[in-house]
Amino acid sequence: MIGLALALLTGCSTIPERDLENAFTYQRLKRYEVHEVAPIESEFIDLASKAWKNKENGNPAQYISILELGDDALLARVHLIRAAKRSIDLQTFIWKDDATSRFVFDELVRAAERGVLVRMLIDAMVTPADSKQLARMARAHHNLEIALYKPMAETSYVGRIGFWKNLAFKSRRMNRRMHNKLLLIDGQVGISGGRNYQDRYFDRDTDFLFRDRDVVVAGPAVRDMQDSFELFWQDKDAVFLTQFPDVQKEFKSLPEQSGRLSDPADAGMFEEISRLADAYSISSHRNSLSVYEADRVSFVYDTPRKFRGRKERLSFDEYFEAVLLQSEERLVYQTPYLIYSRDQRRAFKALRKTNPKFRIIASSNSLASADHLPVYGVSFKHRKELYQKAGIDIYEAKPFPAAQREYVYDYDRILDRAIQKAGITDRSEIPHIERAGPILCIHSKSFVLDGRITLIGSHNFDPRSAKLNTECGVFIFDEEVSAVLEKRILEACEPSNAWTVSKGKHTPVISHFSGFVGTISTALPVFDVWPYRYTTNYELKDGCAVLGPRDPDFKNNYTDVGYFPEVESSVKVIQTRLAKGFLGWGRPFM
């Protein structure tokens, strides 16, 4: 009762809005000399100039590089930061205070020290760091400005109690988040995709790594990226760090020179990155960073108006659906979460009705590899609808895929760190060495349509992305690029890397009755407690040919491995079933 009363009294605390005068009262305290350090030369900067010349000559071709590996994604970012001459703009949903984000931040500070204007915009849903660390970041250099987008409280830190208070009293604000991810260099080169800033996005975590995807764009499409960033940066909900009272308090107590954020003990983790980043052409050092000339590139994005119910000029979802409905043959895509909005489910059904041979292939997470258990549970609840009605062939990623060394740069380095962290001195004690490293989780959001149109972006193809978050993405209209990405997604669906979802064992009468009850149970937003599902997961038998999940001979070649293969924790299974049974009502928010 007392807690509830306190929550009611504080539920309407003042949330700051953008206030330049308040912010720069503190910004003006920062006075450092500009270092005479020249930016490096970059192939991407030159390609951007070439793309603009292409446009002047009536050729729409632009230049892109797909960042498949986390280490490559970090290398590309550091390389471009060092190449910046005028401006760097960074926009992200999550900034986690760890070794990788500190390394990137110190690179941004060095750019600011040589005269580059650096702006960082971080969504405030997940607090980037404690107030003392945020104050250190705010004070790093007068050329570096940091803002949190759509803060949830007067202070930068919300805490667990604040989280539940916000959920109760500010659910609308809490559910509408800036999910866009951008890094822009001089308005000429940009990176967009699914990665946030945290060790696990850049091959630096020993327990859990995201398989994500970004794209470097050099050319006129970056102008739209810049316009997108400016709309968010100038929005009233972009609040400078130095407007928050807790940050102000720490700011005043800091010494004038607070030093770098990186821990010297972590320097070895970034030694190769730091060395290669100075190269003119980083693609010449790594084949995985190939540069492609794409026929046409478009950047599509939501604006802050989406939060206020205003009509977009053309929202991301409207553009996405217009492109999707042009499809004739197949859709191959990858997403962390197989949950769809009503409009997307209708679009899939319409495509299959128009063309019964149209095939949809989805690469996503299994429970063993998933990072959000409740979301997986609700997806599992609607698996029959996805498989049978929408006609999606689903492949669930294994937590330790056979291609783990292809998915993670220098995997053995991370494996060594994981073994050392576990305190194991004798490798012969490890029964399955391939499972001693980090779990790999799909976090990329990409699709390839008819082998000719590619999307790489932040959109998870789920109801939250469609209706609540703002999103962005790069559409690439090029057959060569589409062939490359489609091959990568299909490789993730191979039996050595994923389990195949198909219909479960059929028993006359019993299966019919179970399916009837299961359909009724699934329709319930709560109390969906029927234990049996229409589909299950399958593993390819040794020596058998790979078949599609709807092939008549499929079950002759595959073994049923159950709903949740390689999940040893009974608690995790119980939690998933509880999410399936009682969180169906939350589907529009997932």
CSV table of C-alpha atoms in Angstrom, one decimal, residues 217-580:
chain,number,residue,atom,x,y,z
A,217,VAL,CA,26.5,2.8,-47.9
A,218,ALA,CA,28.5,5.3,-50.0
A,219,GLY,CA,26.5,7.6,-52.2
A,220,PRO,CA,23.4,9.8,-52.4
A,221,ALA,CA,21.2,7.5,-50.2
A,222,VAL,CA,23.3,8.8,-47.2
A,223,ARG,CA,21.5,12.2,-47.7
A,224,ASP,CA,18.3,10.6,-46.6
A,225,MET,CA,20.1,9.0,-43.7
A,226,GLN,CA,21.3,12.4,-42.6
A,227,ASP,CA,17.8,13.9,-42.9
A,228,SER,CA,16.5,11.1,-40.7
A,229,PHE,CA,19.1,11.7,-38.0
A,230,GLU,CA,18.4,15.5,-38.1
A,231,LEU,CA,14.7,14.9,-37.5
A,232,PHE,CA,15.4,12.9,-34.3
A,233,TRP,CA,18.2,15.1,-33.1
A,234,GLN,CA,16.1,18.3,-33.4
A,235,ASP,CA,13.1,16.6,-31.8
A,236,LYS,CA,11.9,17.9,-28.4
A,237,ASP,CA,12.4,14.4,-26.9
A,238,ALA,CA,16.2,14.5,-27.7
A,239,VAL,CA,17.4,15.6,-24.2
A,240,PHE,CA,21.1,16.5,-23.6
A,241,LEU,CA,22.9,14.5,-20.9
A,242,THR,CA,23.7,17.7,-19.0
A,243,GLN,CA,20.1,18.5,-18.6
A,244,PHE,CA,19.6,15.6,-16.1
A,245,PRO,CA,20.1,16.6,-12.5
A,246,ASP,CA,22.0,13.4,-11.5
A,247,VAL,CA,24.4,13.9,-14.4
A,248,GLN,CA,24.8,17.6,-13.6
A,249,LYS,CA,25.8,16.7,-10.0
A,250,GLU,CA,28.5,14.3,-11.1
A,251,PHE,CA,29.6,16.7,-13.9
A,252,LYS,CA,30.5,19.4,-11.4
A,253,SER,CA,32.6,17.1,-9.3
A,254,LEU,CA,34.7,15.7,-12.1
A,255,PRO,CA,38.3,16.8,-12.6
A,256,GLU,CA,38.8,19.0,-15.7
A,257,GLN,CA,40.6,16.2,-17.5
A,258,SER,CA,38.9,12.9,-16.9
A,259,GLY,CA,40.9,10.7,-19.3
A,260,ARG,CA,39.9,7.9,-21.7
A,261,LEU,CA,37.1,5.5,-20.8
A,262,SER,CA,38.8,2.3,-22.0
A,263,ASP,CA,40.5,0.1,-19.6
A,264,PRO,CA,44.2,-0.6,-20.6
A,265,ALA,CA,43.7,-4.2,-19.7
A,266,ASP,CA,41.2,-4.5,-22.6
A,267,ALA,CA,43.6,-3.1,-25.2
A,268,GLY,CA,44.6,-6.5,-26.5
A,269,MET,CA,40.9,-7.2,-27.6
A,270,PHE,CA,41.2,-4.3,-30.1
A,271,GLU,CA,44.8,-4.4,-31.2
A,272,GLU,CA,44.1,-5.8,-34.7
A,273,ILE,CA,41.1,-3.5,-35.2
A,274,SER,CA,43.2,-0.5,-34.3
A,275,ARG,CA,46.0,-1.6,-36.7
A,276,LEU,CA,43.8,-2.4,-39.7
A,277,ALA,CA,41.5,0.6,-39.3
A,278,ASP,CA,44.2,3.0,-40.7
A,279,ALA,CA,44.3,1.2,-44.0
A,280,TYR,CA,42.9,3.0,-47.0
A,281,SER,CA,41.0,0.0,-48.1
A,282,ILE,CA,39.9,-2.3,-45.3
A,283,SER,CA,38.3,-4.6,-47.9
A,284,SER,CA,41.7,-5.4,-49.2
A,285,HIS,CA,42.6,-6.9,-45.8
A,286,ARG,CA,39.4,-9.0,-45.4
A,287,ASN,CA,37.5,-10.8,-48.2
A,288,SER,CA,34.4,-10.6,-46.0
A,289,LEU,CA,34.3,-6.8,-46.6
A,290,SER,CA,33.8,-6.9,-50.3
A,291,VAL,CA,32.5,-3.7,-51.9
A,292,TYR,CA,29.7,-4.0,-54.4
A,293,GLU,CA,28.4,-1.5,-57.0
A,294,ALA,CA,24.6,-1.7,-56.5
A,295,ASP,CA,22.2,-0.7,-59.2
A,296,ARG,CA,20.0,1.3,-56.9
A,297,VAL,CA,20.0,2.0,-53.2
A,298,SER,CA,17.2,3.6,-51.1
A,299,PHE,CA,17.1,4.5,-47.4
A,300,VAL,CA,13.6,4.3,-45.9
A,301,TYR,CA,12.8,5.5,-42.3
A,302,ASP,CA,10.2,6.4,-39.8
A,303,THR,CA,10.3,9.8,-38.2
A,304,PRO,CA,9.3,10.9,-34.7
A,305,ARG,CA,5.9,11.8,-36.1
A,306,LYS,CA,5.1,8.1,-35.8
A,307,PHE,CA,5.0,8.5,-32.0
A,308,ARG,CA,2.4,11.2,-32.3
A,309,GLY,CA,0.0,9.5,-34.7
A,310,ARG,CA,0.7,11.8,-37.6
A,311,LYS,CA,0.7,10.6,-41.2
A,312,GLU,CA,4.2,9.9,-42.5
A,313,ARG,CA,5.1,11.0,-46.0
A,314,LEU,CA,5.7,7.3,-46.5
A,315,SER,CA,6.3,5.1,-43.4
A,316,PHE,CA,8.8,2.3,-43.4
A,317,ASP,CA,5.9,-0.3,-43.2
A,318,GLU,CA,4.0,1.2,-46.1
A,319,TYR,CA,7.2,1.1,-48.3
A,320,PHE,CA,8.0,-2.4,-47.0
A,321,GLU,CA,4.5,-3.7,-47.9
A,322,ALA,CA,4.5,-2.1,-51.3
A,323,VAL,CA,7.8,-3.8,-52.1
A,324,LEU,CA,6.7,-7.1,-50.7
A,325,LEU,CA,3.5,-7.2,-52.8
A,326,GLN,CA,5.7,-6.9,-55.9
A,327,SER,CA,7.0,-10.4,-55.2
A,328,GLU,CA,6.4,-13.2,-57.6
A,329,GLU,CA,8.5,-16.2,-56.6
A,330,ARG,CA,10.0,-16.3,-53.1
A,331,LEU,CA,10.9,-14.4,-50.0
A,332,VAL,CA,14.0,-15.5,-48.0
A,333,TYR,CA,14.5,-13.7,-44.8
A,334,GLN,CA,16.1,-13.7,-41.3
A,335,THR,CA,14.7,-12.2,-38.1
A,336,PRO,CA,15.2,-12.8,-34.4
A,337,TYR,CA,11.5,-13.1,-33.6
A,338,LEU,CA,8.8,-14.9,-35.6
A,339,ILE,CA,5.8,-12.7,-34.6
A,340,TYR,CA,3.8,-10.8,-37.1
A,341,SER,CA,1.3,-7.9,-37.2
A,342,ARG,CA,-2.1,-8.5,-38.6
A,343,ASP,CA,-1.2,-6.6,-41.8
A,344,GLN,CA,1.9,-8.7,-42.4
A,345,ARG,CA,0.0,-11.9,-41.9
A,346,ARG,CA,-2.6,-10.7,-44.5
A,347,ALA,CA,0.1,-9.8,-46.9
A,348,PHE,CA,1.7,-13.3,-46.7
A,349,LYS,CA,-1.7,-14.9,-47.2
A,350,ALA,CA,-2.5,-12.7,-50.2
A,351,LEU,CA,0.8,-13.5,-51.8
A,352,ARG,CA,0.2,-17.3,-51.5
A,353,LYS,CA,-3.4,-16.9,-52.7
A,354,THR,CA,-2.2,-15.0,-55.8
A,355,ASN,CA,0.6,-17.5,-56.4
A,356,PRO,CA,0.2,-20.8,-54.6
A,357,LYS,CA,3.8,-21.7,-55.6
A,358,PHE,CA,5.2,-18.7,-53.8
A,359,ARG,CA,7.7,-19.8,-51.2
A,360,ILE,CA,8.6,-18.1,-47.9
A,361,ILE,CA,11.7,-19.2,-46.1
A,362,ALA,CA,12.4,-17.9,-42.6
A,363,SER,CA,15.7,-18.2,-40.6
A,364,SER,CA,15.1,-17.4,-36.9
A,365,ASN,CA,16.0,-18.5,-33.4
A,366,SER,CA,15.2,-21.7,-31.5
A,367,LEU,CA,14.5,-21.5,-27.8
A,368,ALA,CA,18.1,-22.7,-27.3
A,369,SER,CA,19.5,-19.7,-29.1
A,370,ALA,CA,16.9,-17.0,-28.4
A,371,ASP,CA,17.6,-14.0,-26.2
A,372,HIS,CA,13.9,-13.1,-25.4
A,373,LEU,CA,12.1,-16.0,-23.9
A,374,PRO,CA,8.6,-14.4,-23.6
A,375,VAL,CA,8.7,-13.4,-27.3
A,376,TYR,CA,9.8,-16.9,-28.3
A,377,GLY,CA,7.0,-18.3,-26.2
A,378,VAL,CA,4.3,-16.3,-27.9
A,379,SER,CA,5.8,-17.1,-31.3
A,380,PHE,CA,5.7,-20.8,-30.4
A,381,LYS,CA,2.0,-20.4,-29.5
A,382,HIS,CA,1.2,-19.3,-33.1
A,383,ARG,CA,3.5,-21.7,-34.9
A,384,LYS,CA,0.7,-23.5,-36.6
A,385,GLU,CA,-0.6,-20.3,-38.1
A,386,LEU,CA,2.8,-19.4,-39.4
A,387,TYR,CA,3.5,-22.8,-40.9
A,388,GLN,CA,0.1,-23.8,-42.2
A,389,LYS,CA,-1.8,-20.6,-42.9
A,390,ALA,CA,1.0,-18.2,-43.8
A,391,GLY,CA,3.0,-21.0,-45.5
A,392,ILE,CA,6.3,-20.1,-44.0
A,393,ASP,CA,9.1,-22.7,-44.0
A,394,ILE,CA,10.8,-22.1,-40.6
A,395,TYR,CA,14.4,-23.0,-39.8
A,396,GLU,CA,15.4,-22.5,-36.1
A,397,ALA,CA,19.0,-21.7,-35.4
A,398,LYS,CA,21.2,-24.0,-33.4
A,399,PRO,CA,23.0,-22.4,-30.5
A,400,PHE,CA,26.3,-23.9,-31.6
A,401,PRO,CA,26.0,-24.2,-35.4
A,402,ALA,CA,28.6,-26.1,-37.4
A,403,ALA,CA,29.4,-22.8,-39.2
A,404,GLN,CA,30.3,-21.0,-36.0
A,405,ARG,CA,33.8,-20.2,-37.3
A,406,GLU,CA,32.3,-18.6,-40.4
A,407,TYR,CA,29.9,-16.5,-38.3
A,408,VAL,CA,32.4,-15.3,-35.8
A,409,TYR,CA,35.8,-13.7,-36.7
A,410,ASP,CA,38.7,-15.5,-35.1
A,411,TYR,CA,36.4,-17.8,-33.2
A,412,ASP,CA,39.2,-19.7,-31.6
A,413,ARG,CA,40.4,-16.5,-29.8
A,414,ILE,CA,37.0,-16.2,-28.2
A,415,LEU,CA,36.9,-19.9,-27.4
A,416,ASP,CA,40.3,-19.6,-25.6
A,417,ARG,CA,38.9,-16.6,-23.6
A,418,ALA,CA,35.8,-18.6,-22.7
A,419,ILE,CA,37.8,-21.6,-21.5
A,420,GLN,CA,40.1,-19.4,-19.5
A,421,LYS,CA,37.2,-17.6,-18.0
A,422,ALA,CA,35.7,-21.0,-16.9
A,423,GLY,CA,39.0,-21.8,-15.2
A,424,ILE,CA,39.7,-24.9,-17.3
A,425,THR,CA,43.4,-25.6,-17.8
A,426,ASP,CA,43.2,-29.0,-19.6
A,427,ARG,CA,41.1,-28.9,-22.8
A,428,SER,CA,40.9,-32.7,-22.8
A,429,GLU,CA,38.4,-32.3,-19.9
A,430,ILE,CA,35.9,-30.6,-22.2
A,431,PRO,CA,33.8,-33.3,-23.9
A,432,HIS,CA,32.4,-31.1,-26.6
A,433,ILE,CA,34.9,-28.3,-27.4
A,434,GLU,CA,32.6,-26.8,-30.0
A,435,ARG,CA,30.1,-26.0,-27.2
A,436,ALA,CA,32.6,-24.4,-24.8
A,437,GLY,CA,32.3,-21.0,-26.6
A,438,PRO,CA,29.5,-18.5,-26.7
A,439,ILE,CA,25.9,-19.3,-27.7
A,440,LEU,CA,25.1,-17.7,-31.1
A,441,CYS,CA,21.8,-15.9,-31.5
A,442,ILE,CA,20.3,-14.4,-34.7
A,443,HIS,CA,19.7,-10.7,-34.4
A,444,SER,CA,19.9,-9.7,-38.1
A,445,LYS,CA,16.8,-8.3,-39.8
A,446,SER,CA,17.1,-8.9,-43.5
A,447,PHE,CA,15.2,-10.2,-46.5
A,448,VAL,CA,15.8,-11.0,-50.2
A,449,LEU,CA,12.8,-10.9,-52.5
A,450,ASP,CA,12.8,-12.9,-55.8
A,451,GLY,CA,16.6,-12.8,-55.8
A,452,ARG,CA,16.6,-9.1,-56.8
A,453,ILE,CA,15.6,-6.9,-53.9
A,454,THR,CA,17.4,-6.8,-50.5
A,455,LEU,CA,16.6,-5.2,-47.2
A,456,ILE,CA,19.0,-4.7,-44.4
A,457,GLY,CA,17.7,-2.7,-41.5
A,458,SER,CA,16.5,-2.4,-37.9
A,459,HIS,CA,12.9,-3.7,-38.4
A,460,ASN,CA,12.2,-7.1,-36.8
A,461,PHE,CA,9.1,-7.7,-39.0
A,462,ASP,CA,7.0,-7.9,-35.7
A,463,PRO,CA,4.1,-5.8,-34.3
A,464,ARG,CA,6.4,-3.7,-32.2
A,465,SER,CA,8.4,-2.6,-35.2
A,466,ALA,CA,5.3,-2.1,-37.2
A,467,LYS,CA,3.2,0.0,-34.8
A,468,LEU,CA,5.3,1.1,-31.9
A,469,ASN,CA,9.0,1.7,-32.6
A,470,THR,CA,10.5,3.9,-35.2
A,471,GLU,CA,12.6,1.9,-37.7
A,472,CYS,CA,14.8,2.3,-40.7
A,473,GLY,CA,16.5,0.2,-43.4
A,474,VAL,CA,18.4,0.1,-46.6
A,475,PHE,CA,16.7,-1.3,-49.7
A,476,ILE,CA,19.2,-2.5,-52.3
A,477,PHE,CA,17.8,-3.2,-55.8
A,478,ASP,CA,20.6,-5.4,-57.3
A,479,GLU,CA,20.7,-9.0,-58.3
A,480,GLU,CA,24.4,-9.6,-57.4
A,481,VAL,CA,24.0,-8.3,-53.9
A,482,SER,CA,20.7,-10.2,-53.5
A,483,ALA,CA,22.3,-13.4,-54.6
A,484,VAL,CA,25.1,-13.0,-52.0
A,485,LEU,CA,22.7,-12.3,-49.1
A,486,GLU,CA,20.2,-15.0,-50.1
A,487,LYS,CA,23.0,-17.5,-50.1
A,488,ARG,CA,24.1,-16.5,-46.6
A,489,ILE,CA,20.6,-16.8,-45.2
A,490,LEU,CA,20.0,-20.2,-46.9
A,491,GLU,CA,23.3,-21.4,-45.5
A,492,ALA,CA,22.0,-20.5,-42.0
A,493,CYS,CA,19.0,-22.8,-42.8
A,494,GLU,CA,21.2,-25.9,-43.6
A,495,PRO,CA,20.8,-28.9,-41.3
A,496,SER,CA,24.2,-28.4,-39.7
A,497,ASN,CA,23.2,-24.9,-38.6
A,498,ALA,CA,19.5,-25.1,-37.9
A,499,TRP,CA,16.6,-27.4,-37.1
A,500,THR,CA,13.8,-27.7,-39.6
A,501,VAL,CA,10.2,-27.1,-38.4
A,502,SER,CA,7.5,-29.4,-39.8
A,503,LYS,CA,4.3,-31.1,-38.9
A,504,GLY,CA,4.4,-33.4,-35.9
A,505,LYS,CA,3.7,-37.1,-35.9
A,506,HIS,CA,0.2,-37.9,-37.1
A,507,THR,CA,-1.9,-40.4,-35.2
A,508,PRO,CA,-5.4,-41.1,-36.6
A,509,VAL,CA,-8.2,-39.7,-34.5
A,510,ILE,CA,-5.9,-38.6,-31.7
A,511,SER,CA,-4.1,-36.0,-33.8
A,512,HIS,CA,-7.4,-34.7,-35.2
A,513,PHE,CA,-8.8,-34.3,-31.7
A,514,SER,CA,-5.5,-32.7,-30.4
A,515,GLY,CA,-5.5,-30.3,-33.4
A,516,PHE,CA,-9.1,-29.3,-32.8
A,517,VAL,CA,-8.5,-28.6,-29.1
A,518,GLY,CA,-5.1,-26.9,-29.8
A,519,THR,CA,-6.8,-24.5,-32.3
A,520,ILE,CA,-9.3,-23.4,-29.7
A,521,SER,CA,-6.6,-23.1,-27.0
A,522,THR,CA,-4.4,-21.0,-29.3
A,523,ALA,CA,-7.2,-18.6,-29.9
A,524,LEU,CA,-7.3,-17.8,-26.2
A,525,PRO,CA,-5.2,-14.7,-25.2
A,526,VAL,CA,-4.7,-16.4,-21.8
A,527,PHE,CA,-5.0,-20.0,-20.5
A,528,ASP,CA,-3.6,-21.5,-23.7
A,529,VAL,CA,-2.6,-24.6,-21.7
A,530,TRP,CA,-3.0,-27.4,-24.3
A,531,PRO,CA,0.5,-29.0,-24.3
A,532,TYR,CA,0.6,-30.4,-27.9
A,533,ARG,CA,1.5,-28.3,-30.9
A,534,TYR,CA,0.9,-28.8,-34.6
A,535,THR,CA,4.6,-28.6,-35.4
A,536,THR,CA,7.9,-29.8,-34.0
A,537,ASN,CA,11.6,-29.6,-34.8
A,538,TYR,CA,13.5,-32.1,-36.9
A,539,GLU,CA,17.2,-33.1,-37.4
A,540,LEU,CA,18.5,-34.6,-40.6
A,541,LYS,CA,19.5,-38.3,-40.4
A,542,ASP,CA,23.0,-39.2,-41.2
A,543,GLY,CA,23.5,-39.9,-44.9
A,544,CYS,CA,20.1,-38.7,-45.9
A,545,ALA,CA,19.3,-36.1,-48.5
A,546,VAL,CA,18.1,-32.6,-47.5
A,547,LEU,CA,14.4,-32.1,-48.2
A,548,GLY,CA,11.9,-29.3,-47.7
A,549,PRO,CA,9.6,-29.5,-44.7
A,550,ARG,CA,6.5,-30.1,-46.9
A,551,ASP,CA,8.1,-32.9,-49.0
A,552,PRO,CA,6.1,-36.2,-48.8
A,553,ASP,CA,9.3,-38.1,-47.9
A,554,PHE,CA,10.5,-35.5,-45.3
A,555,LYS,CA,9.9,-37.7,-42.2
A,556,ASN,CA,11.8,-40.6,-43.8
A,557,ASN,CA,15.0,-38.5,-43.8
A,558,TYR,CA,14.6,-36.6,-40.6
A,559,THR,CA,14.3,-37.4,-36.9
A,560,ASP,CA,11.9,-35.6,-34.5
A,561,VAL,CA,14.0,-33.9,-31.8
A,562,GLY,CA,11.0,-32.2,-30.0
A,563,TYR,CA,9.8,-28.7,-29.5
A,564,PHE,CA,12.9,-27.4,-27.6
A,565,PRO,CA,16.0,-29.3,-28.7
A,566,GLU,CA,19.2,-28.7,-26.7
A,567,VAL,CA,17.4,-26.9,-23.9
A,568,GLU,CA,18.5,-28.7,-20.8
A,569,SER,CA,17.0,-26.3,-18.3
A,570,SER,CA,13.5,-27.4,-17.3
A,571,VAL,CA,12.9,-23.9,-15.8
A,572,LYS,CA,13.5,-22.4,-19.2
A,573,VAL,CA,11.0,-24.8,-20.8
A,574,ILE,CA,8.4,-24.1,-18.0
A,575,GLN,CA,8.8,-20.3,-18.5
A,576,THR,CA,8.4,-20.7,-22.2
A,577,ARG,CA,5.2,-22.7,-21.8
A,578,LEU,CA,3.9,-20.1,-19.3
A,579,ALA,CA,4.6,-17.3,-21.8
A,580,LYS,CA,2.7,-19.3,-24.5
